[in-house]
Amino acid sequence: MSRKATVYDVADRSGVSIATVSRVLRQPDAVRPATRERVLSAVAELGYVPSGSARGLAERRTGVLGLYFPGFDAAEDAPMLDVFGDRPAPPFTVMHESGDAVPQPAMLFLDEVLRGAELEAWKRGFVLMIGVGRDDPSRETVRDIAGRVDGLMVLAQSVPDDVLARLAQRIPVVVLSGPPRGDSYDHVTVSNAAAMTELTRLVLRDCPPGRLAYLAGPEDSPDGAQRWEGFTAALAEVGATADAVTLLRGEFTRESGRRAGAELIERGLPSALIAANDQMALGAIDAFRAAGVRVPDDVRVTGFDGIEAAALARPALTTVRQPMIDLGRAAVQLLARRLEHPDAEPMTVRLPLQILVRESSRAS
């Protein structure tokens, strides 16, 4: 079998550099017609198929962007497929759901951010590399990705500051969610605090602070901190403090929401529960339903994020919709801008949020 032609073969045959070969293949209009025709003729004669590694040699770029997540936000108890199991699976399953059935979350927050990043990367001719650093305290995963990509997108505070600073010395970095903290990175963020303030105002119209519970996120979450800030700002407007409400804390997972819901049933139901994300809100509703507690008749519930499962739940969940797909797209756009203009001033893109009032919070 004959050896496959390389970019070096094309360069030798056409009498140009490998950088010129790369420009002809990526930006043909930027090359003089005579040179372009010579290179394209060599490509055809040799049967050359360009590769990402060859382009990288010519331009010192890989054509790949990285997206790093600190972990999964799927439920821990979700059933797993075992393709090597002893029992053959049926070709399909027919399920008749009752009105009380709880759908599994189809698209979670990170799923939709990823979808937006994929769409924008494809549109701009990049490949997207995904890394999940679950159970990776040394952050080896993000270091490995950073060595393979032209630019990196990370969730705020998912990578230690010192690690991120070292990575940013080599490649552009875009931080998703969380406000800028005096750093030199590009940021994509949303108005978490303002949206939570408005949502809490709506709940407080029918629920006094003393009958309100708040399910907070992890203590190290920037989004969680901003949502708590917005919540306490709304309390201050009615002359109340956080001491007046029942405070619980979860991990932004549905299971932690179930535990919080069970705890509220044991301690005494509030009139309303504001959860810092949809997964926890849906988990609390799971616990309420299992105990015969009716939502919204016995307790009203709200979430935050606007995942697909929030609209599919029964009752449909009142929430704040984040522009999750746009978060991913904007992050890729910022990386592409930074690659073209490495000396540009850092940019922060702030995307709007939308409050969706649904059945779960309506007064009976």
mmCIF file of C-alpha atoms in Angstrom, residues 62-318:
data_model
loop_
_atom_site.group_PDB
_atom_site.id
_atom_site.type_symbol
_atom_site.label_atom_id
_atom_site.label_comp_id
_atom_site.label_asym_id
_atom_site.label_seq_id
_atom_site.Cartn_x
_atom_site.Cartn_y
_atom_site.Cartn_z
ATOM 1 C CA THR A 62 -5.374 22.781 16.279
ATOM 2 C CA GLY A 63 -8.790 23.977 15.073
ATOM 3 C CA VAL A 64 -10.163 22.630 18.393
ATOM 4 C CA LEU A 65 -11.824 24.509 21.262
ATOM 5 C CA GLY A 66 -12.126 23.060 24.751
ATOM 6 C CA LEU A 67 -15.095 23.073 27.121
ATOM 7 C CA TYR A 68 -14.455 21.934 30.691
ATOM 8 C CA PHE A 69 -17.172 20.938 33.145
ATOM 9 C CA PRO A 70 -16.396 20.116 36.789
ATOM 10 C CA GLY A 71 -18.893 17.217 36.858
ATOM 11 C CA PHE A 72 -22.212 15.854 35.680
ATOM 12 C CA ASP A 73 -25.523 17.335 36.759
ATOM 13 C CA ALA A 74 -27.482 14.180 35.971
ATOM 14 C CA ALA A 75 -29.250 12.282 38.720
ATOM 15 C CA GLU A 76 -27.054 9.844 40.617
ATOM 16 C CA ASP A 77 -29.724 7.173 40.545
ATOM 17 C CA ALA A 78 -30.458 7.301 36.818
ATOM 18 C CA PRO A 79 -30.621 3.789 35.304
ATOM 19 C CA MET A 80 -27.543 2.765 33.351
ATOM 20 C CA LEU A 81 -27.480 0.689 30.181
ATOM 21 C CA ASP A 82 -25.456 -2.540 30.326
ATOM 22 C CA VAL A 83 -24.879 -3.693 26.758
ATOM 23 C CA PHE A 84 -23.219 -6.866 28.043
ATOM 24 C CA GLY A 85 -26.121 -7.896 30.255
ATOM 25 C CA ASP A 86 -27.535 -11.423 30.087
ATOM 26 C CA ARG A 87 -31.095 -10.441 29.230
ATOM 27 C CA PRO A 88 -31.760 -9.009 25.746
ATOM 28 C CA ALA A 89 -33.530 -5.669 25.811
ATOM 29 C CA PRO A 90 -36.913 -5.369 24.055
ATOM 30 C CA PRO A 91 -36.872 -3.396 20.789
ATOM 31 C CA PHE A 92 -39.118 -0.761 22.351
ATOM 32 C CA THR A 93 -41.164 -0.112 25.466
ATOM 33 C CA VAL A 94 -44.693 1.264 25.702
ATOM 34 C CA MET A 95 -45.308 3.330 28.847
ATOM 35 C CA HIS A 96 -48.705 4.629 29.926
ATOM 36 C CA GLU A 97 -48.046 7.545 32.258
ATOM 37 C CA SER A 98 -50.545 8.749 34.844
ATOM 38 C CA GLY A 99 -51.124 12.414 35.458
ATOM 39 C CA ASP A 100 -48.790 12.163 38.468
ATOM 40 C CA ALA A 101 -45.842 10.724 36.544
ATOM 41 C CA VAL A 102 -42.587 12.623 36.903
ATOM 42 C CA PRO A 103 -40.608 12.869 33.636
ATOM 43 C CA GLN A 104 -36.847 12.475 33.770
ATOM 44 C CA PRO A 105 -34.935 15.654 32.905
ATOM 45 C CA ALA A 106 -34.262 15.500 29.191
ATOM 46 C CA MET A 107 -31.998 18.522 28.819
ATOM 47 C CA LEU A 108 -30.172 19.801 31.876
ATOM 48 C CA PHE A 109 -28.264 23.057 32.254
ATOM 49 C CA LEU A 110 -24.872 21.817 31.053
ATOM 50 C CA ASP A 111 -26.457 19.813 28.227
ATOM 51 C CA GLU A 112 -27.874 22.967 26.693
ATOM 52 C CA VAL A 113 -24.725 25.025 27.218
ATOM 53 C CA LEU A 114 -22.852 22.246 25.427
ATOM 54 C CA ARG A 115 -25.382 22.230 22.605
ATOM 55 C CA GLY A 116 -24.957 25.959 22.048
ATOM 56 C CA ALA A 117 -21.166 25.678 22.063
ATOM 57 C CA GLU A 118 -21.300 22.808 19.570
ATOM 58 C CA LEU A 119 -23.551 24.752 17.196
ATOM 59 C CA GLU A 120 -21.356 27.851 17.233
ATOM 60 C CA ALA A 121 -18.099 25.899 16.990
ATOM 61 C CA TRP A 122 -19.394 23.984 13.961
ATOM 62 C CA LYS A 123 -20.569 27.217 12.343
ATOM 63 C CA ARG A 124 -17.085 28.712 12.729
ATOM 64 C CA GLY A 125 -15.179 25.641 11.558
ATOM 65 C CA PHE A 126 -13.936 24.477 14.955
ATOM 66 C CA VAL A 127 -14.131 21.082 16.604
ATOM 67 C CA LEU A 128 -15.277 21.023 20.246
ATOM 68 C CA MET A 129 -13.439 18.915 22.828
ATOM 69 C CA ILE A 130 -15.373 18.194 26.035
ATOM 70 C CA GLY A 131 -13.749 17.345 29.343
ATOM 71 C CA VAL A 132 -15.535 16.372 32.549
ATOM 72 C CA GLY A 133 -13.405 16.642 35.678
ATOM 73 C CA ARG A 134 -15.553 14.663 38.048
ATOM 74 C CA ASP A 135 -13.539 13.324 41.018
ATOM 75 C CA ASP A 136 -10.523 15.186 39.659
ATOM 76 C CA PRO A 137 -9.285 17.385 42.531
ATOM 77 C CA SER A 138 -5.859 17.908 40.937
ATOM 78 C CA ARG A 139 -7.527 19.200 37.731
ATOM 79 C CA GLU A 140 -5.474 16.919 35.503
ATOM 80 C CA THR A 141 -8.397 16.767 33.080
ATOM 81 C CA VAL A 142 -8.446 20.501 32.399
ATOM 82 C CA ARG A 143 -4.650 20.585 32.064
ATOM 83 C CA ASP A 144 -4.822 17.773 29.529
ATOM 84 C CA ILE A 145 -7.513 19.539 27.485
ATOM 85 C CA ALA A 146 -5.626 22.834 27.581
ATOM 86 C CA GLY A 147 -2.675 21.181 25.897
ATOM 87 C CA ARG A 148 -4.787 20.052 22.955
ATOM 88 C CA VAL A 149 -6.908 23.096 22.094
ATOM 89 C CA ASP A 150 -6.645 26.666 20.782
ATOM 90 C CA GLY A 151 -8.865 28.110 23.516
ATOM 91 C CA LEU A 152 -10.710 26.958 26.627
ATOM 92 C CA MET A 153 -14.160 27.599 28.147
ATOM 93 C CA VAL A 154 -14.692 26.839 31.847
ATOM 94 C CA LEU A 155 -17.451 27.339 34.399
ATOM 95 C CA ALA A 156 -16.667 30.019 36.971
ATOM 96 C CA GLN A 157 -14.616 28.702 39.908
ATOM 97 C CA SER A 158 -14.566 25.173 38.503
ATOM 98 C CA VAL A 159 -10.783 25.522 38.124
ATOM 99 C CA PRO A 160 -8.549 26.917 40.911
ATOM 100 C CA ASP A 161 -7.401 30.468 40.257
ATOM 101 C CA ASP A 162 -3.721 29.578 40.103
ATOM 102 C CA VAL A 163 -4.313 26.726 37.640
ATOM 103 C CA LEU A 164 -6.512 28.899 35.419
ATOM 104 C CA ALA A 165 -3.947 31.722 35.447
ATOM 105 C CA ARG A 166 -1.213 29.359 34.249
ATOM 106 C CA LEU A 167 -3.429 27.982 31.489
ATOM 107 C CA ALA A 168 -4.341 31.502 30.372
ATOM 108 C CA GLN A 169 -0.681 32.281 29.787
ATOM 109 C CA ARG A 170 -0.730 29.734 26.940
ATOM 110 C CA ILE A 171 -4.236 29.894 25.458
ATOM 111 C CA PRO A 172 -7.283 32.195 25.581
ATOM 112 C CA VAL A 173 -9.765 31.456 28.387
ATOM 113 C CA VAL A 174 -13.476 32.305 28.580
ATOM 114 C CA VAL A 175 -15.301 31.976 31.905
ATOM 115 C CA LEU A 176 -19.004 31.094 31.898
ATOM 116 C CA SER A 177 -21.320 32.302 34.684
ATOM 117 C CA GLY A 178 -20.161 34.301 37.637
ATOM 118 C CA PRO A 179 -19.098 37.965 37.414
ATOM 119 C CA PRO A 180 -15.568 39.126 36.563
ATOM 120 C CA ARG A 181 -13.352 39.296 39.639
ATOM 121 C CA GLY A 182 -10.692 41.702 38.476
ATOM 122 C CA ASP A 183 -9.194 39.121 36.125
ATOM 123 C CA SER A 184 -8.166 39.445 32.486
ATOM 124 C CA TYR A 185 -10.452 36.733 31.057
ATOM 125 C CA ASP A 186 -13.428 37.158 28.750
ATOM 126 C CA HIS A 187 -16.692 36.369 30.549
ATOM 127 C CA VAL A 188 -20.223 35.292 29.656
ATOM 128 C CA THR A 189 -22.620 35.867 32.515
ATOM 129 C CA VAL A 190 -26.262 36.503 33.427
ATOM 130 C CA SER A 191 -28.115 38.711 35.925
ATOM 131 C CA ASN A 192 -28.641 36.025 38.572
ATOM 132 C CA ALA A 193 -29.198 38.411 41.480
ATOM 133 C CA ALA A 194 -31.688 40.704 39.724
ATOM 134 C CA ALA A 195 -33.750 37.794 38.435
ATOM 135 C CA MET A 196 -33.883 36.091 41.838
ATOM 136 C CA THR A 197 -34.914 39.370 43.462
ATOM 137 C CA GLU A 198 -37.836 39.708 41.059
ATOM 138 C CA LEU A 199 -38.867 36.065 41.478
ATOM 139 C CA THR A 200 -38.791 36.402 45.273
ATOM 140 C CA ARG A 201 -40.912 39.558 45.087
ATOM 141 C CA LEU A 202 -43.569 37.575 43.240
ATOM 142 C CA VAL A 203 -43.576 34.864 45.908
ATOM 143 C CA LEU A 204 -43.645 37.377 48.788
ATOM 144 C CA ARG A 205 -46.887 38.901 47.461
ATOM 145 C CA ASP A 206 -48.768 35.869 48.773
ATOM 146 C CA CYS A 207 -46.320 34.436 51.321
ATOM 147 C CA PRO A 208 -44.933 36.202 54.431
ATOM 148 C CA PRO A 209 -41.194 35.721 55.064
ATOM 149 C CA GLY A 210 -41.891 33.615 58.147
ATOM 150 C CA ARG A 211 -43.664 31.007 55.988
ATOM 151 C CA LEU A 212 -40.963 30.907 53.317
ATOM 152 C CA ALA A 213 -38.173 28.355 52.806
ATOM 153 C CA TYR A 214 -35.088 28.773 50.641
ATOM 154 C CA LEU A 215 -33.085 25.865 49.219
ATOM 155 C CA ALA A 216 -29.599 27.215 48.487
ATOM 156 C CA GLY A 217 -26.895 25.721 46.288
ATOM 157 C CA PRO A 218 -23.329 24.733 47.178
ATOM 158 C CA GLU A 219 -21.404 27.299 49.206
ATOM 159 C CA ASP A 220 -18.657 27.582 46.575
ATOM 160 C CA SER A 221 -21.011 28.234 43.640
ATOM 161 C CA PRO A 222 -20.810 31.763 42.140
ATOM 162 C CA ASP A 223 -24.306 31.372 40.665
ATOM 163 C CA GLY A 224 -25.614 30.198 44.019
ATOM 164 C CA ALA A 225 -24.039 33.176 45.792
ATOM 165 C CA GLN A 226 -25.585 35.650 43.364
ATOM 166 C CA ARG A 227 -29.018 34.062 43.672
ATOM 167 C CA TRP A 228 -28.783 34.205 47.458
ATOM 168 C CA GLU A 229 -27.847 37.880 47.159
ATOM 169 C CA GLY A 230 -30.942 38.507 45.057
ATOM 170 C CA PHE A 231 -33.146 36.580 47.481
ATOM 171 C CA THR A 232 -31.974 38.529 50.550
ATOM 172 C CA ALA A 233 -32.353 41.816 48.639
ATOM 173 C CA ALA A 234 -36.054 41.040 48.121
ATOM 174 C CA LEU A 235 -36.418 40.192 51.817
ATOM 175 C CA ALA A 236 -34.857 43.530 52.761
ATOM 176 C CA GLU A 237 -37.451 45.333 50.654
ATOM 177 C CA VAL A 238 -40.187 44.028 52.985
ATOM 178 C CA GLY A 239 -38.149 44.661 56.140
ATOM 179 C CA ALA A 240 -37.108 41.038 56.706
ATOM 180 C CA THR A 241 -33.770 39.265 57.028
ATOM 181 C CA ALA A 242 -32.638 35.733 56.191
ATOM 182 C CA ASP A 243 -33.243 34.770 59.849
ATOM 183 C CA ALA A 244 -36.983 34.934 59.156
ATOM 184 C CA VAL A 245 -36.942 32.102 56.587
ATOM 185 C CA THR A 246 -36.173 28.387 56.737
ATOM 186 C CA LEU A 247 -32.797 27.854 55.049
ATOM 187 C CA LEU A 248 -31.630 24.540 53.612
ATOM 188 C CA ARG A 249 -28.661 23.756 51.366
ATOM 189 C CA GLY A 250 -28.307 21.305 48.479
ATOM 190 C CA GLU A 251 -25.851 20.391 45.739
ATOM 191 C CA PHE A 252 -27.845 21.545 42.683
ATOM 192 C CA THR A 253 -28.942 17.895 42.173
ATOM 193 C CA ARG A 254 -32.420 16.406 42.143
ATOM 194 C CA GLU A 255 -31.496 13.954 44.897
ATOM 195 C CA SER A 256 -30.428 16.760 47.236
ATOM 196 C CA GLY A 257 -33.792 18.409 46.497
ATOM 197 C CA ARG A 258 -35.579 15.212 47.547
ATOM 198 C CA ARG A 259 -33.674 15.201 50.822
ATOM 199 C CA ALA A 260 -34.559 18.846 51.430
ATOM 200 C CA GLY A 261 -38.230 18.179 50.651
ATOM 201 C CA ALA A 262 -38.291 15.299 53.147
ATOM 202 C CA GLU A 263 -36.667 17.515 55.767
ATOM 203 C CA LEU A 264 -39.292 20.215 55.260
ATOM 204 C CA ILE A 265 -42.082 17.671 55.671
ATOM 205 C CA GLU A 266 -40.539 16.564 58.961
ATOM 206 C CA ARG A 267 -39.894 20.097 60.252
ATOM 207 C CA GLY A 268 -43.201 21.540 59.088
ATOM 208 C CA LEU A 269 -44.215 22.662 55.630
ATOM 209 C CA PRO A 270 -43.662 26.280 54.578
ATOM 210 C CA SER A 271 -46.177 28.080 52.402
ATOM 211 C CA ALA A 272 -43.598 28.400 49.631
ATOM 212 C CA LEU A 273 -40.191 26.995 48.721
ATOM 213 C CA ILE A 274 -37.746 28.927 46.541
ATOM 214 C CA ALA A 275 -35.005 26.662 45.197
ATOM 215 C CA ALA A 276 -31.750 27.965 43.737
ATOM 216 C CA ASN A 277 -32.064 25.703 40.693
ATOM 217 C CA ASP A 278 -34.651 23.584 38.888
ATOM 218 C CA GLN A 279 -33.130 20.204 39.720
ATOM 219 C CA MET A 280 -33.466 20.801 43.455
ATOM 220 C CA ALA A 281 -36.974 22.207 43.044
ATOM 221 C CA LEU A 282 -38.060 19.121 41.084
ATOM 222 C CA GLY A 283 -36.486 16.860 43.702
ATOM 223 C CA ALA A 284 -38.443 18.614 46.463
ATOM 224 C CA ILE A 285 -41.642 18.143 44.457
ATOM 225 C CA ASP A 286 -40.780 14.429 44.179
ATOM 226 C CA ALA A 287 -40.591 14.213 47.976
ATOM 227 C CA PHE A 288 -43.792 16.197 48.446
ATOM 228 C CA ARG A 289 -45.702 14.016 45.998
ATOM 229 C CA ALA A 290 -44.513 10.810 47.681
ATOM 230 C CA ALA A 291 -45.817 12.128 51.021
ATOM 231 C CA GLY A 292 -49.179 13.261 49.631
ATOM 232 C CA VAL A 293 -48.288 16.956 49.807
ATOM 233 C CA ARG A 294 -49.949 18.877 46.971
ATOM 234 C CA VAL A 295 -48.127 21.496 44.898
ATOM 235 C CA PRO A 296 -49.199 24.323 44.767
ATOM 236 C CA ASP A 297 -52.216 23.770 47.066
ATOM 237 C CA ASP A 298 -50.169 22.873 50.173
ATOM 238 C CA VAL A 299 -46.835 24.441 49.239
ATOM 239 C CA ARG A 300 -45.754 26.548 46.282
ATOM 240 C CA VAL A 301 -42.397 25.837 44.642
ATOM 241 C CA THR A 302 -40.106 27.790 42.314
ATOM 242 C CA GLY A 303 -36.786 26.951 40.648
ATOM 243 C CA PHE A 304 -34.108 28.604 38.545
ATOM 244 C CA ASP A 305 -32.496 27.755 35.164
ATOM 245 C CA GLY A 306 -35.429 26.846 32.896
ATOM 246 C CA ILE A 307 -34.388 23.286 32.022
ATOM 247 C CA GLU A 308 -36.740 21.307 29.811
ATOM 248 C CA ALA A 309 -37.877 19.085 32.678
ATOM 249 C CA ALA A 310 -39.276 22.149 34.477
ATOM 250 C CA ALA A 311 -41.824 22.673 31.689
ATOM 251 C CA LEU A 312 -42.656 18.954 31.492
ATOM 252 C CA ALA A 313 -43.191 18.473 35.233
ATOM 253 C CA ARG A 314 -46.668 18.211 36.731
ATOM 254 C CA PRO A 315 -47.336 20.803 37.919
ATOM 255 C CA ALA A 316 -45.145 22.789 35.544
ATOM 256 C CA LEU A 317 -42.420 24.551 37.516
ATOM 257 C CA THR A 318 -42.212 28.318 37.905
#
